[in-house]
Amino acid sequence: MKVEIWSDVVCPWCYIGKRRFESALREFERSVPGADVEVEWKSFELDPTAVSVTTRAEGPSDDHVRRLAAKFGQGVEQVRSMVEHVDATAAAEGLEFHQDLSVPTNTVKAHQLLHLARERGVQGAVKERFLRANFTEGEALGDDETLVRLAAEAGLDPVESRAALAEDRYLDAVRADEAEAAALGARGVPFFVVDRRYGVSGAQPAEQFLQVLDRAWRESRPLTFVGGEDADACGPEGCAV
């Protein structure tokens, strides 16, 4: 079974949704021994026009709240309350958010490295490293060398990562993911597609993810018949005697 997840590395609900999905997946794999679930992370940019700041924040500030307030035309205190709610929700999932350290980021290059990471078999680890770097550590994910360093910590070769970024090697793959999300009707992230049968929008509770995994698994696995062909039974032509 395959689960495709569209998300962005600067999306707080994507990180929360990742944790909830992972909880559901662990429970699913315990209840279905031998289940094989492939997870693929897909690209989605919340703001393709964002301009990156390439230096790490020196310390906590109100800049993040003020940027959001200006972007969405809301009051600073209203946005601050929203950010605090998200942080508290993240904490309930075992995540430590410090959004007061975040810096503006255009995420297209991070997504390119995630495509490289998939080819090298370390996509999940790189995805987790980028999310933690943004939400917990206040790293500047719009800076090439920062991305290369973080990806190396998760298993990518830094020389290959640096070359991929310099060449925009995976830019077309990022754009293809985004076009596919639009075709599937995704208007926001996180967006989960299970076996191309079910779509789940948002950071749903783990119980909801588990129900979808169970249902998709049952529907994709035909019954296996046991016993001999001559077992006692009745059919349209009569009964075995």
Coordinates of N, CA and C in Angstrom, one line a residue:
M1 N 0.8 -1.2 0.0 CA 0.0 0.0 0.0 C 0.9 1.2 0.0
K2 N 0.4 2.3 -0.7 CA 1.2 3.5 -0.8 C 0.5 4.7 -0.3
V3 N 1.2 5.5 0.4 CA 0.6 6.8 0.9 C 1.4 7.9 0.4
E4 N 0.8 8.8 -0.3 CA 1.5 10.0 -0.8 C 1.0 11.2 0.0
I5 N 2.0 12.0 0.4 CA 1.7 13.1 1.3 C 2.2 14.4 0.7
W6 N 1.3 15.3 0.4 CA 1.8 16.6 -0.1 C 1.9 17.5 1.2
S7 N 3.0 18.2 1.3 CA 3.2 19.1 2.4 C 4.3 20.1 2.1
D8 N 4.5 21.1 3.0 CA 5.5 22.0 2.9 C 6.3 22.0 4.2
V9 N 7.6 22.3 4.2 CA 8.5 22.3 5.4 C 8.3 23.5 6.3
V10 N 7.5 24.5 5.9 CA 7.2 25.6 6.7 C 5.8 25.6 7.2
C11 N 5.1 24.5 7.0 CA 3.7 24.4 7.3 C 3.5 23.7 8.7
P12 N 3.1 24.4 9.7 CA 3.0 23.8 11.1 C 2.1 22.6 11.1
W13 N 0.9 22.7 10.5 CA 0.0 21.6 10.5 C 0.5 20.4 9.7
C14 N 1.4 20.6 8.8 CA 2.1 19.5 8.1 C 2.9 18.7 9.1
Y15 N 3.6 19.4 10.0 CA 4.5 18.7 11.0 C 3.6 18.0 12.0
I16 N 2.5 18.6 12.4 CA 1.6 18.0 13.4 C 0.9 16.8 12.7
G17 N 0.5 17.0 11.4 CA -0.2 15.9 10.7 C 0.8 14.7 10.5
K18 N 2.1 15.0 10.3 CA 3.1 14.0 10.1 C 3.1 13.1 11.4
R19 N 3.1 13.7 12.5 CA 3.2 13.0 13.8 C 1.9 12.1 14.0
R20 N 0.8 12.7 13.7 CA -0.5 12.0 13.9 C -0.5 10.8 12.9
F21 N -0.1 11.0 11.7 CA -0.1 9.9 10.7 C 0.9 8.8 11.1
E22 N 2.0 9.2 11.6 CA 3.0 8.2 12.1 C 2.5 7.4 13.2
S23 N 1.7 8.0 14.1 CA 1.1 7.3 15.2 C 0.1 6.2 14.7
A24 N -0.7 6.7 13.7 CA -1.7 5.8 13.1 C -0.9 4.6 12.4
L25 N 0.1 5.0 11.7 CA 0.8 3.9 10.9 C 1.5 2.9 11.8
R26 N 2.0 3.3 13.0 CA 2.6 2.3 13.9 C 1.5 1.4 14.4
E27 N 0.3 1.9 14.7 CA -0.8 1.1 15.2 C -1.3 0.2 14.1
F28 N -1.3 0.7 12.9 CA -1.8 -0.1 11.8 C -0.8 -1.3 11.6
E29 N 0.5 -1.0 11.6 CA 1.5 -2.1 11.4 C 1.5 -3.1 12.5
R30 N 1.1 -2.7 13.7 CA 1.0 -3.7 14.8 C -0.2 -4.6 14.6
S31 N -1.3 -4.0 14.1 CA -2.5 -4.8 14.0 C -2.6 -5.6 12.7
V32 N -1.7 -5.3 11.7 CA -1.7 -6.0 10.5 C -0.2 -6.5 10.3
P33 N 0.2 -7.6 10.9 CA 1.6 -8.0 10.7 C 1.9 -8.3 9.3
G34 N 3.1 -7.8 8.9 CA 3.5 -8.0 7.5 C 3.0 -7.0 6.6
A35 N 2.3 -6.0 7.0 CA 1.8 -4.9 6.1 C 3.0 -4.1 5.6
D36 N 2.9 -3.8 4.4 CA 4.0 -3.1 3.7 C 3.5 -1.7 3.2
V37 N 3.8 -0.6 3.9 CA 3.3 0.7 3.5 C 4.4 1.6 3.1
E38 N 4.3 2.0 1.8 CA 5.3 2.9 1.3 C 4.8 4.4 1.5
V39 N 5.6 5.2 2.0 CA 5.3 6.6 2.2 C 6.2 7.5 1.3
E40 N 5.5 8.3 0.5 CA 6.2 9.3 -0.4 C 5.8 10.7 -0.1
W41 N 6.8 11.5 0.2 CA 6.6 13.0 0.4 C 6.6 13.7 -0.9
K42 N 5.5 14.5 -1.1 CA 5.3 15.3 -2.3 C 5.5 16.8 -2.0
S43 N 5.8 17.5 -3.1 CA 6.1 18.9 -2.9 C 4.8 19.8 -3.0
F44 N 4.8 20.8 -2.1 CA 3.7 21.8 -2.2 C 4.3 23.0 -1.5
E45 N 4.3 24.2 -2.3 CA 4.8 25.4 -1.7 C 3.6 26.3 -1.2
L46 N 3.6 26.6 0.0 CA 2.6 27.5 0.5 C 2.6 28.9 -0.1
D47 N 3.9 29.3 -0.3 CA 4.0 30.7 -0.9 C 5.2 30.7 -1.9
P48 N 5.0 30.3 -3.1 CA 6.1 30.3 -4.1 C 6.7 31.6 -4.3
T49 N 6.1 32.7 -3.9 CA 6.7 34.1 -4.1 C 7.5 34.5 -2.9
A50 N 7.6 33.7 -1.9 CA 8.3 34.1 -0.7 C 9.8 34.4 -1.0
V51 N 10.4 35.4 -0.3 CA 11.8 35.7 -0.5 C 12.5 35.2 0.8
S52 N 13.5 34.4 0.6 CA 14.2 33.8 1.7 C 15.2 34.8 2.4
V53 N 15.2 34.7 3.7 CA 16.2 35.2 4.6 C 17.3 34.1 4.8
T54 N 18.5 34.4 4.5 CA 19.5 33.4 4.5 C 20.4 33.3 5.8
T55 N 20.0 34.1 6.8 CA 20.7 34.1 8.1 C 19.7 33.6 9.2
R56 N 20.2 32.9 10.1 CA 19.4 32.3 11.2 C 19.1 33.5 12.2
A57 N 17.9 33.4 12.8 CA 17.4 34.4 13.7 C 18.3 34.4 15.0
E58 N 18.6 35.6 15.5 CA 19.5 35.7 16.6 C 18.8 35.3 17.9
G59 N 17.5 35.4 17.9 CA 16.8 35.1 19.1 C 15.3 35.3 18.9
P60 N 14.5 34.9 19.9 CA 13.0 35.1 19.8 C 12.6 36.5 19.5
S61 N 11.6 36.6 18.6 CA 11.0 37.9 18.3 C 9.6 37.8 17.9
D62 N 8.9 39.0 17.7 CA 7.6 39.0 17.2 C 7.5 39.1 15.7
D63 N 8.6 39.0 15.0 CA 8.6 39.2 13.6 C 7.7 38.2 12.9
H64 N 7.7 36.9 13.3 CA 6.9 35.9 12.6 C 5.4 36.3 12.8
V65 N 5.0 36.6 14.0 CA 3.6 37.0 14.2 C 3.2 38.2 13.4
R66 N 4.1 39.2 13.3 CA 3.8 40.4 12.6 C 3.7 40.2 11.1
R67 N 4.6 39.3 10.6 CA 4.6 39.0 9.2 C 3.2 38.3 8.8
L68 N 2.8 37.4 9.7 CA 1.5 36.7 9.4 C 0.4 37.6 9.5
A69 N 0.4 38.5 10.4 CA -0.7 39.5 10.6 C -0.8 40.4 9.3
A70 N 0.4 40.8 8.8 CA 0.4 41.7 7.6 C -0.1 40.9 6.4
K71 N 0.3 39.6 6.3 CA 0.0 38.8 5.2 C -1.5 38.5 5.1
F72 N -2.1 38.2 6.2 CA -3.5 37.8 6.2 C -4.5 39.0 6.7
G73 N -3.9 40.2 6.9 CA -4.8 41.3 7.2 C -5.5 41.1 8.6
Q74 N -4.8 40.5 9.6 CA -5.4 40.3 10.9 C -4.6 41.1 11.9
G75 N -5.3 41.2 13.1 CA -4.6 41.9 14.2 C -3.4 41.1 14.8
V76 N -2.4 41.8 15.3 CA -1.3 41.1 15.8 C -1.6 40.1 17.0
E77 N -2.5 40.6 17.9 CA -2.9 39.8 19.0 C -3.7 38.6 18.6
Q78 N -4.5 38.7 17.6 CA -5.3 37.6 17.1 C -4.4 36.6 16.5
V79 N -3.4 37.0 15.7 CA -2.5 36.0 15.2 C -1.6 35.4 16.2
R80 N -1.2 36.2 17.2 CA -0.4 35.6 18.3 C -1.1 34.5 19.0
S81 N -2.4 34.7 19.2 CA -3.3 33.7 19.9 C -3.3 32.4 19.0
M82 N -3.4 32.6 17.7 CA -3.5 31.5 16.8 C -2.2 30.7 16.8
V83 N -1.0 31.4 16.8 CA 0.3 30.7 16.8 C 0.4 30.0 18.1
E84 N 0.0 30.6 19.2 CA 0.1 29.9 20.5 C -0.7 28.6 20.6
H85 N -1.9 28.7 19.9 CA -2.7 27.5 19.8 C -2.1 26.4 19.0
V86 N -1.4 26.7 17.9 CA -0.7 25.8 17.1 C 0.4 25.2 17.9
D87 N 1.2 26.0 18.6 CA 2.3 25.5 19.4 C 1.8 24.5 20.5
A88 N 0.7 24.8 21.1 CA 0.2 23.9 22.2 C -0.3 22.6 21.6
T89 N -0.9 22.7 20.4 CA -1.3 21.5 19.7 C -0.1 20.6 19.3
A90 N 0.9 21.3 18.8 CA 2.2 20.5 18.5 C 2.7 19.9 19.7
A91 N 2.7 20.6 20.9 CA 3.3 20.0 22.1 C 2.5 18.7 22.5
A92 N 1.2 18.7 22.3 CA 0.4 17.5 22.6 C 0.8 16.3 21.8
E93 N 1.5 16.6 20.6 CA 1.9 15.5 19.8 C 3.4 15.2 20.0
G94 N 4.0 15.8 21.0 CA 5.4 15.6 21.3 C 6.4 16.4 20.6
L95 N 5.9 17.5 19.9 CA 6.7 18.4 19.2 C 7.0 19.7 19.9
E96 N 8.2 20.2 19.8 CA 8.6 21.4 20.4 C 8.7 22.5 19.4
F97 N 7.8 23.4 19.3 CA 7.8 24.5 18.4 C 8.3 25.8 19.0
H98 N 9.1 26.5 18.2 CA 9.6 27.8 18.6 C 9.4 28.7 17.3
Q99 N 8.2 29.0 17.0 CA 7.9 29.8 15.8 C 8.4 31.2 15.9
D100 N 8.7 31.6 17.1 CA 9.3 33.0 17.3 C 10.8 33.0 16.8
L101 N 11.3 31.9 16.4 CA 12.7 31.9 15.9 C 12.6 31.8 14.3
S102 N 11.5 31.6 13.7 CA 11.4 31.3 12.3 C 11.8 32.5 11.5
V103 N 12.4 32.1 10.3 CA 12.8 33.2 9.3 C 12.1 32.9 8.0
P104 N 11.8 34.0 7.2 CA 11.1 33.8 6.0 C 11.9 32.9 5.0
T105 N 11.1 32.0 4.4 CA 11.8 31.0 3.6 C 11.0 30.7 2.3
N106 N 11.7 30.7 1.2 CA 11.2 30.1 -0.1 C 11.6 28.6 -0.1
T107 N 10.7 27.7 -0.1 CA 11.0 26.3 0.1 C 11.3 25.5 -1.1
V108 N 11.3 26.1 -2.3 CA 11.5 25.3 -3.5 C 12.8 24.5 -3.5
K109 N 13.9 25.0 -2.9 CA 15.1 24.2 -2.9 C 15.1 23.1 -1.9
A110 N 14.4 23.3 -0.8 CA 14.2 22.2 0.2 C 13.4 21.1 -0.5
H111 N 12.4 21.4 -1.3 CA 11.7 20.4 -2.0 C 12.5 19.6 -3.0
Q112 N 13.4 20.4 -3.6 CA 14.3 19.7 -4.6 C 15.2 18.7 -3.9
L113 N 15.7 19.0 -2.7 CA 16.5 18.0 -2.0 C 15.7 16.9 -1.5
L114 N 14.5 17.1 -1.2 CA 13.6 16.0 -0.8 C 13.4 15.0 -2.0
H115 N 13.4 15.5 -3.2 CA 13.3 14.5 -4.3 C 14.6 13.7 -4.5
L116 N 15.8 14.4 -4.3 CA 17.0 13.7 -4.3 C 17.0 12.6 -3.1
A117 N 16.5 13.0 -2.0 CA 16.5 12.1 -0.8 C 15.7 10.9 -1.1
R118 N 14.6 11.1 -1.8 CA 13.8 9.9 -2.2 C 14.6 8.9 -3.0
E119 N 15.3 9.4 -4.0 CA 16.1 8.6 -4.9 C 17.2 7.8 -4.1
R120 N 17.6 8.4 -3.0 CA 18.7 7.8 -2.2 C 18.2 7.0 -1.0
G121 N 16.8 7.0 -0.8 CA 16.3 6.2 0.2 C 16.2 6.8 1.6
V122 N 16.4 8.1 1.7 CA 16.4 8.8 3.0 C 15.4 9.9 3.0
Q123 N 14.4 9.9 2.2 CA 13.5 11.0 2.2 C 12.8 11.3 3.5
G124 N 12.3 10.2 4.2 CA 11.7 10.4 5.5 C 12.6 11.1 6.5
A125 N 13.8 10.7 6.5 CA 14.8 11.3 7.5 C 15.1 12.8 7.2
V126 N 15.2 13.1 5.9 CA 15.5 14.5 5.5 C 14.3 15.3 5.7
K127 N 13.1 14.8 5.4 CA 11.9 15.6 5.7 C 11.8 15.9 7.2
E128 N 12.0 15.0 8.1 CA 11.9 15.2 9.5 C 13.0 16.2 9.9
R129 N 14.2 16.1 9.3 CA 15.3 17.1 9.7 C 14.9 18.5 9.3
F130 N 14.4 18.7 8.1 CA 14.0 20.0 7.7 C 12.9 20.6 8.6
L131 N 11.9 19.8 8.9 CA 10.8 20.3 9.7 C 11.3 20.7 11.1
R132 N 12.1 19.9 11.7 CA 12.6 20.2 13.0 C 13.5 21.4 13.0
A133 N 14.3 21.5 11.9 CA 15.2 22.7 11.8 C 14.4 24.0 11.7
N134 N 13.2 23.9 11.0 CA 12.4 25.1 10.9 C 11.7 25.5 12.1
F135 N 10.9 24.5 12.7 CA 10.0 24.8 13.8 C 10.6 24.8 15.2
T136 N 11.7 24.1 15.3 CA 12.3 24.0 16.7 C 13.6 24.8 16.8
E137 N 14.4 24.8 15.7 CA 15.7 25.4 15.8 C 15.9 26.7 15.1
G138 N 14.9 27.2 14.3 CA 15.0 28.5 13.7 C 16.1 28.6 12.6
E139 N 16.3 27.4 11.9 CA 17.3 27.4 10.8 C 16.7 28.2 9.6
A140 N 17.6 28.7 8.8 CA 17.3 29.4 7.6 C 17.2 28.4 6.4
L141 N 16.1 27.8 6.2 CA 16.0 26.8 5.1 C 16.0 27.4 3.7
G142 N 16.1 28.7 3.6 CA 16.2 29.2 2.2 C 17.7 29.4 1.8
D143 N 18.6 29.0 2.7 CA 20.0 29.1 2.4 C 20.6 27.8 2.0
D144 N 21.2 27.8 0.8 CA 21.7 26.5 0.2 C 22.6 25.7 1.2
E145 N 23.6 26.4 1.8 CA 24.5 25.7 2.6 C 23.9 25.1 3.9
T146 N 22.9 25.8 4.4 CA 22.1 25.3 5.5 C 21.4 24.0 5.1
L147 N 20.8 24.1 4.0 CA 20.0 22.9 3.5 C 21.0 21.7 3.3
V148 N 22.1 22.0 2.7 CA 23.1 20.9 2.4 C 23.6 20.3 3.8
R149 N 23.9 21.1 4.7 CA 24.3 20.6 6.1 C 23.2 19.8 6.7
L150 N 22.0 20.3 6.7 CA 20.9 19.6 7.4 C 20.6 18.2 6.7
A151 N 20.7 18.3 5.3 CA 20.4 17.0 4.6 C 21.5 16.0 4.8
A152 N 22.8 16.5 5.0 CA 23.9 15.6 5.3 C 23.7 14.9 6.6
E153 N 23.2 15.7 7.6 CA 22.9 15.1 8.9 C 21.9 13.9 8.8
A154 N 21.0 14.0 7.8 CA 20.0 13.0 7.6 C 20.4 11.9 6.6
G155 N 21.6 12.0 6.1 CA 22.1 10.9 5.2 C 22.4 11.2 3.8
L156 N 22.2 12.4 3.3 CA 22.5 12.8 1.9 C 24.0 13.2 1.8
D157 N 24.5 12.9 0.7 CA 25.9 13.3 0.4 C 25.9 14.8 0.1
P158 N 26.8 15.6 0.8 CA 26.7 17.0 0.6 C 27.2 17.5 -0.7
V159 N 28.1 16.8 -1.3 CA 28.6 17.2 -2.7 C 27.5 17.0 -3.7
E160 N 26.8 15.9 -3.6 CA 25.6 15.6 -4.5 C 24.5 16.6 -4.3
S161 N 24.2 16.9 -3.0 CA 23.2 17.9 -2.7 C 23.5 19.3 -3.2
R162 N 24.7 19.7 -3.0 CA 25.2 21.0 -3.5 C 25.0 21.1 -5.0
A163 N 25.4 20.0 -5.7 CA 25.4 20.0 -7.2 C 23.9 20.0 -7.7
A164 N 23.0 19.3 -7.0 CA 21.6 19.2 -7.4 C 21.0 20.6 -7.2
L165 N 21.3 21.3 -6.2 CA 20.8 22.7 -6.0 C 21.3 23.7 -7.0
A166 N 22.6 23.6 -7.3 CA 23.2 24.5 -8.3 C 22.6 24.3 -9.7
E167 N 22.2 23.1 -10.0 CA 21.6 22.8 -11.3 C 20.1 22.9 -11.4
D168 N 19.5 23.1 -10.2 CA 18.0 23.0 -10.2 C 17.5 21.7 -10.8
R169 N 18.2 20.6 -10.4 CA 18.1 19.3 -11.0 C 16.6 18.8 -10.9
Y170 N 16.0 19.1 -9.7 CA 14.7 18.5 -9.4 C 13.6 19.5 -9.5
L171 N 13.8 20.7 -10.1 CA 12.8 21.7 -10.2 C 11.6 21.2 -10.9
D172 N 11.8 20.5 -12.0 CA 10.7 20.0 -12.8 C 9.8 19.0 -12.0
A173 N 10.5 18.2 -11.2 CA 9.8 17.2 -10.3 C 9.0 17.9 -9.3
V174 N 9.5 19.0 -8.7 CA 8.7 19.8 -7.8 C 7.4 20.4 -8.4
R175 N 7.6 20.9 -9.6 CA 6.5 21.5 -10.3 C 5.4 20.4 -10.7
A176 N 5.9 19.2 -11.1 CA 5.0 18.1 -11.4 C 4.2 17.7 -10.2
D177 N 4.8 17.7 -9.0 CA 4.1 17.4 -7.8 C 3.0 18.4 -7.5
E178 N 3.3 19.7 -7.7 CA 2.4 20.7 -7.5 C 1.2 20.7 -8.4
A179 N 1.5 20.4 -9.7 CA 0.4 20.3 -10.7 C -0.4 19.1 -10.4
E180 N 0.2 18.0 -9.9 CA -0.6 16.8 -9.5 C -1.5 17.1 -8.3
A181 N -1.0 17.8 -7.4 CA -1.9 18.2 -6.2 C -3.1 19.0 -6.7
A182 N -2.9 19.9 -7.6 CA -4.0 20.7 -8.1 C -5.0 19.8 -8.8
A183 N -4.5 18.9 -9.6 CA -5.4 18.0 -10.4 C -6.2 17.1 -9.4
L184 N -5.6 16.8 -8.3 CA -6.3 15.9 -7.3 C -7.3 16.7 -6.5
G185 N -7.3 18.0 -6.6 CA -8.2 18.9 -5.8 C -7.7 19.3 -4.5
A186 N -6.4 19.2 -4.2 CA -5.8 19.7 -3.0 C -5.7 21.2 -3.0
R187 N -6.4 21.8 -2.0 CA -6.4 23.3 -1.9 C -5.5 23.7 -0.7
G188 N -5.0 22.8 0.1 CA -4.2 23.1 1.2 C -3.4 21.8 1.6
V189 N -2.5 22.0 2.6 CA -1.7 20.9 3.1 C -1.7 20.9 4.6
P190 N -1.5 19.7 5.2 CA -1.1 18.4 4.5 C -2.3 17.8 3.8
F191 N -1.9 17.0 2.7 CA -2.9 16.3 1.9 C -2.4 14.9 1.7
F192 N -3.2 13.9 2.2 CA -2.8 12.5 2.1 C -3.6 11.8 1.1
V193 N -3.0 11.0 0.3 CA -3.7 10.1 -0.7 C -3.2 8.7 -0.4
V194 N -4.2 7.8 -0.1 CA -3.9 6.5 0.3 C -4.3 5.5 -0.9
D195 N -3.3 4.9 -1.5 CA -3.5 3.9 -2.5 C -4.3 4.5 -3.7
R196 N -4.3 5.8 -3.9 CA -5.1 6.5 -4.9 C -6.6 6.1 -4.8
R197 N -7.0 5.8 -3.6 CA -8.4 5.5 -3.4 C -9.0 6.6 -2.5
Y198 N -8.3 7.0 -1.5 CA -8.9 7.9 -0.5 C -7.9 9.1 -0.3
G199 N -8.6 10.3 -0.2 CA -7.8 11.5 0.1 C -8.2 12.0 1.4
V200 N -7.2 12.4 2.2 CA -7.5 13.0 3.5 C -6.8 14.3 3.6
S201 N -7.6 15.4 3.9 CA -7.1 16.7 3.9 C -7.0 17.2 5.4
G202 N -5.8 17.7 5.7 CA -5.6 18.3 7.0 C -4.9 17.3 8.0
A203 N -4.6 17.9 9.1 CA -3.9 17.1 10.2 C -5.0 16.4 11.0
Q204 N -5.6 15.4 10.4 CA -6.7 14.7 11.1 C -6.1 14.0 12.3
P205 N -7.0 13.6 13.3 CA -6.6 12.8 14.4 C -6.1 11.4 13.9
A206 N -5.2 10.9 14.7 CA -4.6 9.6 14.4 C -5.6 8.5 14.1
E207 N -6.7 8.6 14.9 CA -7.8 7.6 14.7 C -8.4 7.6 13.3
Q208 N -8.5 8.8 12.8 CA -9.0 9.0 11.4 C -8.1 8.4 10.4
F209 N -6.8 8.6 10.5 CA -5.8 8.0 9.6 C -5.9 6.5 9.7
L210 N -6.0 6.0 10.9 CA -6.0 4.5 11.1 C -7.2 3.9 10.4
Q211 N -8.4 4.5 10.5 CA -9.5 4.0 9.8 C -9.3 4.0 8.3
V212 N -8.7 5.0 7.8 CA -8.5 5.0 6.3 C -7.5 4.0 5.9
L213 N -6.4 3.8 6.7 CA -5.4 2.8 6.3 C -6.1 1.4 6.4
D214 N -6.9 1.1 7.4 CA -7.5 -0.2 7.6 C -8.4 -0.4 6.4
R215 N -9.2 0.6 6.0 CA -10.2 0.4 4.9 C -9.5 0.2 3.6
A216 N -8.5 1.0 3.3 CA -7.8 0.8 2.0 C -7.1 -0.5 2.0
W217 N -6.6 -1.0 3.1 CA -5.9 -2.3 3.1 C -6.9 -3.4 2.8
R218 N -8.0 -3.4 3.4 CA -9.0 -4.5 3.2 C -9.5 -4.5 1.8
E219 N -9.7 -3.3 1.2 CA -10.3 -3.2 -0.1 C -9.3 -3.6 -1.2
S220 N -8.0 -3.5 -0.9 CA -7.0 -3.8 -1.9 C -6.5 -5.3 -1.8
R221 N -7.0 -6.0 -0.8 CA -6.5 -7.4 -0.6 C -7.6 -8.4 -0.8
P222 N -7.6 -9.1 -1.9 CA -8.6 -10.1 -2.1 C -8.5 -11.3 -1.1
L223 N -9.6 -12.0 -0.9 CA -9.6 -13.1 0.0 C -8.7 -14.2 -0.5
T224 N -8.0 -14.9 0.4 CA -7.2 -16.1 0.1 C -8.0 -17.3 0.5
F225 N -8.3 -18.2 -0.4 CA -9.1 -19.4 -0.1 C -8.2 -20.5 0.4
V226 N -8.7 -21.2 1.4 CA -7.9 -22.3 2.0 C -8.8 -23.5 2.0
G227 N -8.2 -24.7 2.0 CA -9.0 -25.9 1.9 C -9.1 -26.4 0.5
G228 N -9.5 -27.6 0.3 CA -9.6 -28.2 -1.0 C -10.7 -27.7 -1.9
E229 N -10.6 -27.9 -3.2 CA -11.7 -27.5 -4.1 C -13.0 -28.4 -3.9
D230 N -12.9 -29.6 -3.3 CA -14.0 -30.5 -3.2 C -14.7 -30.4 -1.9
A231 N -14.5 -29.2 -1.2 CA -15.2 -29.1 0.1 C -16.7 -29.2 0.0
D232 N -17.4 -29.7 1.0 CA -18.8 -29.8 1.0 C -19.5 -28.4 0.9
A233 N -20.3 -28.2 -0.2 CA -20.9 -26.9 -0.4 C -22.0 -27.0 -1.4
C234 N -22.9 -26.0 -1.5 CA -24.0 -26.0 -2.5 C -23.8 -24.9 -3.4
G235 N -24.2 -25.1 -4.7 CA -24.1 -24.0 -5.7 C -25.3 -24.1 -6.6
P236 N -25.3 -23.3 -7.6 CA -26.5 -23.2 -8.5 C -26.8 -24.6 -9.2
E237 N -25.8 -25.4 -9.3 CA -26.0 -26.7 -10.0 C -26.3 -27.8 -9.0
G238 N -26.4 -27.5 -7.7 CA -26.7 -28.5 -6.7 C -25.7 -28.6 -5.6
C239 N -25.8 -29.6 -4.8 CA -24.9 -29.7 -3.6 C -24.0 -30.9 -3.7
A240 N -22.8 -30.7 -3.1 CA -21.8 -31.8 -3.1 C -22.4 -33.0 -2.3
V241 N -22.2 -34.2 -2.7 CA -22.7 -35.3 -1.9 C -21.5 -36.3 -1.7

